[in-house]
Short mmCIF file of C-alpha atoms in Angstrom, two decimals:
data_model
loop_
_atom_site.label_atom_id
_atom_site.label_comp_id
_atom_site.label_asym_id
_atom_site.label_seq_id
_atom_site.Cartn_x
_atom_site.Cartn_y
_atom_site.Cartn_z
CA MET A 1 17.08 26.00 46.77
CA PRO A 2 13.81 25.04 45.11
CA TYR A 3 11.65 28.13 43.55
CA GLN A 4 9.09 27.72 46.42
CA ARG A 5 11.71 28.10 49.12
CA LEU A 6 13.66 30.82 47.15
CA LEU A 7 10.09 33.02 46.74
CA GLN A 8 9.29 32.39 50.30
CA ALA A 9 12.74 33.28 51.49
CA LYS A 10 13.66 36.17 49.12
CA GLY A 11 10.48 36.95 47.35
CA ALA A 12 10.32 40.43 48.90
CA GLN A 13 13.72 41.17 47.05
CA LEU A 14 12.23 39.93 43.86
CA LEU A 15 9.68 42.02 41.31
CA ILE A 16 8.41 40.01 38.75
CA LEU A 17 6.46 42.17 35.90
CA LYS A 18 4.26 40.41 33.27
CA LEU A 19 4.16 43.12 30.39
CA GLN A 20 1.57 42.85 27.48
CA GLY A 21 0.78 44.79 24.38
CA PHE A 22 2.88 47.64 22.49
CA LEU A 23 5.08 49.47 24.83
CA PHE A 24 5.41 53.28 24.56
CA PHE A 25 6.29 56.25 26.29
CA GLY A 26 3.57 56.31 29.00
CA THR A 27 3.38 52.57 29.60
CA ALA A 28 7.46 52.45 30.00
CA TYR A 29 7.22 55.44 32.18
CA ASN A 30 4.65 53.78 34.65
CA LEU A 31 7.10 50.82 34.68
CA PHE A 32 9.84 53.06 35.60
CA HIS A 33 8.11 54.86 38.30
CA GLN A 34 6.59 51.66 39.86
CA VAL A 35 10.19 50.09 39.87
CA ARG A 36 11.64 53.26 41.28
CA GLN A 37 9.09 53.57 43.89
CA ARG A 38 9.76 49.90 45.14
CA ALA A 39 13.21 50.09 44.81
CA THR A 40 13.69 53.16 46.84
CA ASP A 41 10.90 52.50 49.57
CA PRO A 42 12.84 52.24 52.89
CA ARG A 43 10.18 50.22 54.67
CA LEU A 44 10.64 47.39 52.40
CA PRO A 45 13.41 44.92 51.83
CA THR A 46 16.01 46.11 49.40
CA LEU A 47 14.95 45.17 45.92
CA ARG A 48 17.79 43.07 44.05
CA PHE A 49 15.96 41.72 41.10
CA VAL A 50 13.52 42.88 38.47
CA VAL A 51 12.14 40.42 36.14
CA PHE A 52 10.33 41.50 32.91
CA ASP A 53 8.24 38.85 31.16
CA PHE A 54 8.20 40.07 27.47
CA ARG A 55 6.21 37.03 26.23
CA LEU A 56 3.09 38.92 25.40
CA VAL A 57 4.98 42.23 24.00
CA THR A 58 4.02 43.14 20.53
CA GLY A 59 6.44 45.81 20.01
CA LEU A 60 8.04 48.99 21.48
CA ASP A 61 8.85 52.56 20.41
CA SER A 62 12.30 54.30 21.07
CA SER A 63 10.87 56.30 24.12
CA ALA A 64 9.97 52.88 25.58
CA VAL A 65 13.82 52.06 24.78
CA ASN A 66 14.89 55.13 26.52
CA SER A 67 12.79 54.57 29.72
CA PHE A 68 14.17 51.19 30.02
CA ILE A 69 17.67 52.82 29.73
CA LYS A 70 16.60 54.90 32.58
CA LEU A 71 15.62 51.70 34.48
CA LYS A 72 19.03 50.31 33.95
CA GLN A 73 20.72 53.47 35.27
CA LEU A 74 18.39 53.04 38.49
CA ALA A 75 19.31 49.42 38.62
CA GLU A 76 23.15 50.21 38.48
CA ALA A 77 22.43 52.91 41.27
CA GLN A 78 20.58 50.71 43.41
CA LYS A 79 22.73 47.23 42.81
CA MET A 80 19.87 45.45 41.13
CA THR A 81 19.99 43.09 38.35
CA LEU A 82 17.08 43.55 35.51
CA VAL A 83 16.12 40.18 33.99
CA PHE A 84 14.52 40.24 30.65
CA THR A 85 12.69 36.95 29.60
CA GLN A 86 11.23 35.97 26.40
CA LEU A 87 12.34 38.89 24.22
CA ALA A 88 11.18 38.72 20.58
CA PRO A 89 14.15 38.98 18.14
CA GLN A 90 13.12 42.67 17.12
CA ILE A 91 12.52 43.78 20.44
CA GLN A 92 15.98 42.50 21.52
CA ARG A 93 17.37 44.27 18.46
CA GLN A 94 15.93 47.46 19.45
CA PHE A 95 17.35 47.11 22.97
CA VAL A 96 20.75 46.66 21.65
CA THR A 97 20.35 49.37 18.95
CA GLY A 98 19.31 51.64 21.90
CA GLY A 99 22.18 50.98 24.02
CA CYS A 100 19.92 49.30 26.79
CA LEU A 101 21.66 45.71 26.15
CA LYS A 102 25.40 45.20 25.95
CA PRO A 103 27.18 41.74 25.39
CA SER A 104 28.02 40.49 28.93
CA ASP A 105 26.05 43.16 30.66
CA PRO A 106 26.38 42.77 34.41
CA VAL A 107 23.00 45.05 34.93
CA VAL A 108 20.40 43.49 32.26
CA ARG A 109 20.45 39.83 31.96
CA VAL A 110 18.54 38.02 29.29
CA PHE A 111 17.03 34.62 29.39
CA PRO A 112 14.72 32.68 26.80
CA ASP A 113 11.76 32.12 29.12
CA PRO A 114 10.70 33.46 32.64
CA ASP A 115 11.75 29.58 34.14
CA ALA A 116 15.47 30.34 32.98
CA GLY A 117 15.34 33.82 34.19
CA LEU A 118 14.10 32.77 37.66
CA SER A 119 16.82 29.85 37.50
CA GLY A 120 19.31 32.68 37.12
CA VAL A 121 18.11 34.66 39.80
CA ARG A 122 17.94 31.81 42.09
CA ILE A 123 21.63 31.21 41.23
CA LYS A 124 22.42 34.59 42.00
CA PHE A 125 20.74 34.51 45.29
CA CYS A 126 22.72 31.55 46.19
CA TRP A 127 26.01 32.94 44.87
CA ARG A 128 25.50 36.08 47.12
CA LYS A 129 24.75 33.88 50.19
CA ARG A 130 28.17 32.02 49.76
CA ARG A 131 29.99 35.20 49.12
CA ARG A 132 28.93 36.67 52.74
#
């Protein structure tokens, strides 16, 4: 399924957030509430994937890591997948050290760039379709 068709057919189940700058408590807290509000809105289709593009993120503090842990807990409860793309090595280390990222994590997937992340989302959409 090409990306354009995927977005037309399943776009309402996908949220893409392009992040920038230094992430601290305030920005991460706002992200959490934005995702939670979208994920729990009964008027909208079920949210299945949240893609975070970290390309322009310069760093994050420990409170931001804690907010992403809360996002991960929300994702588990809502049966969503979080997709982290283009993580700088030091940011990825912070997520691992903070307990947000684990090897073979079924909830948080890491991809080298947004295109690879969307490709992973496309594969999961197709896989879920076949399982039904």
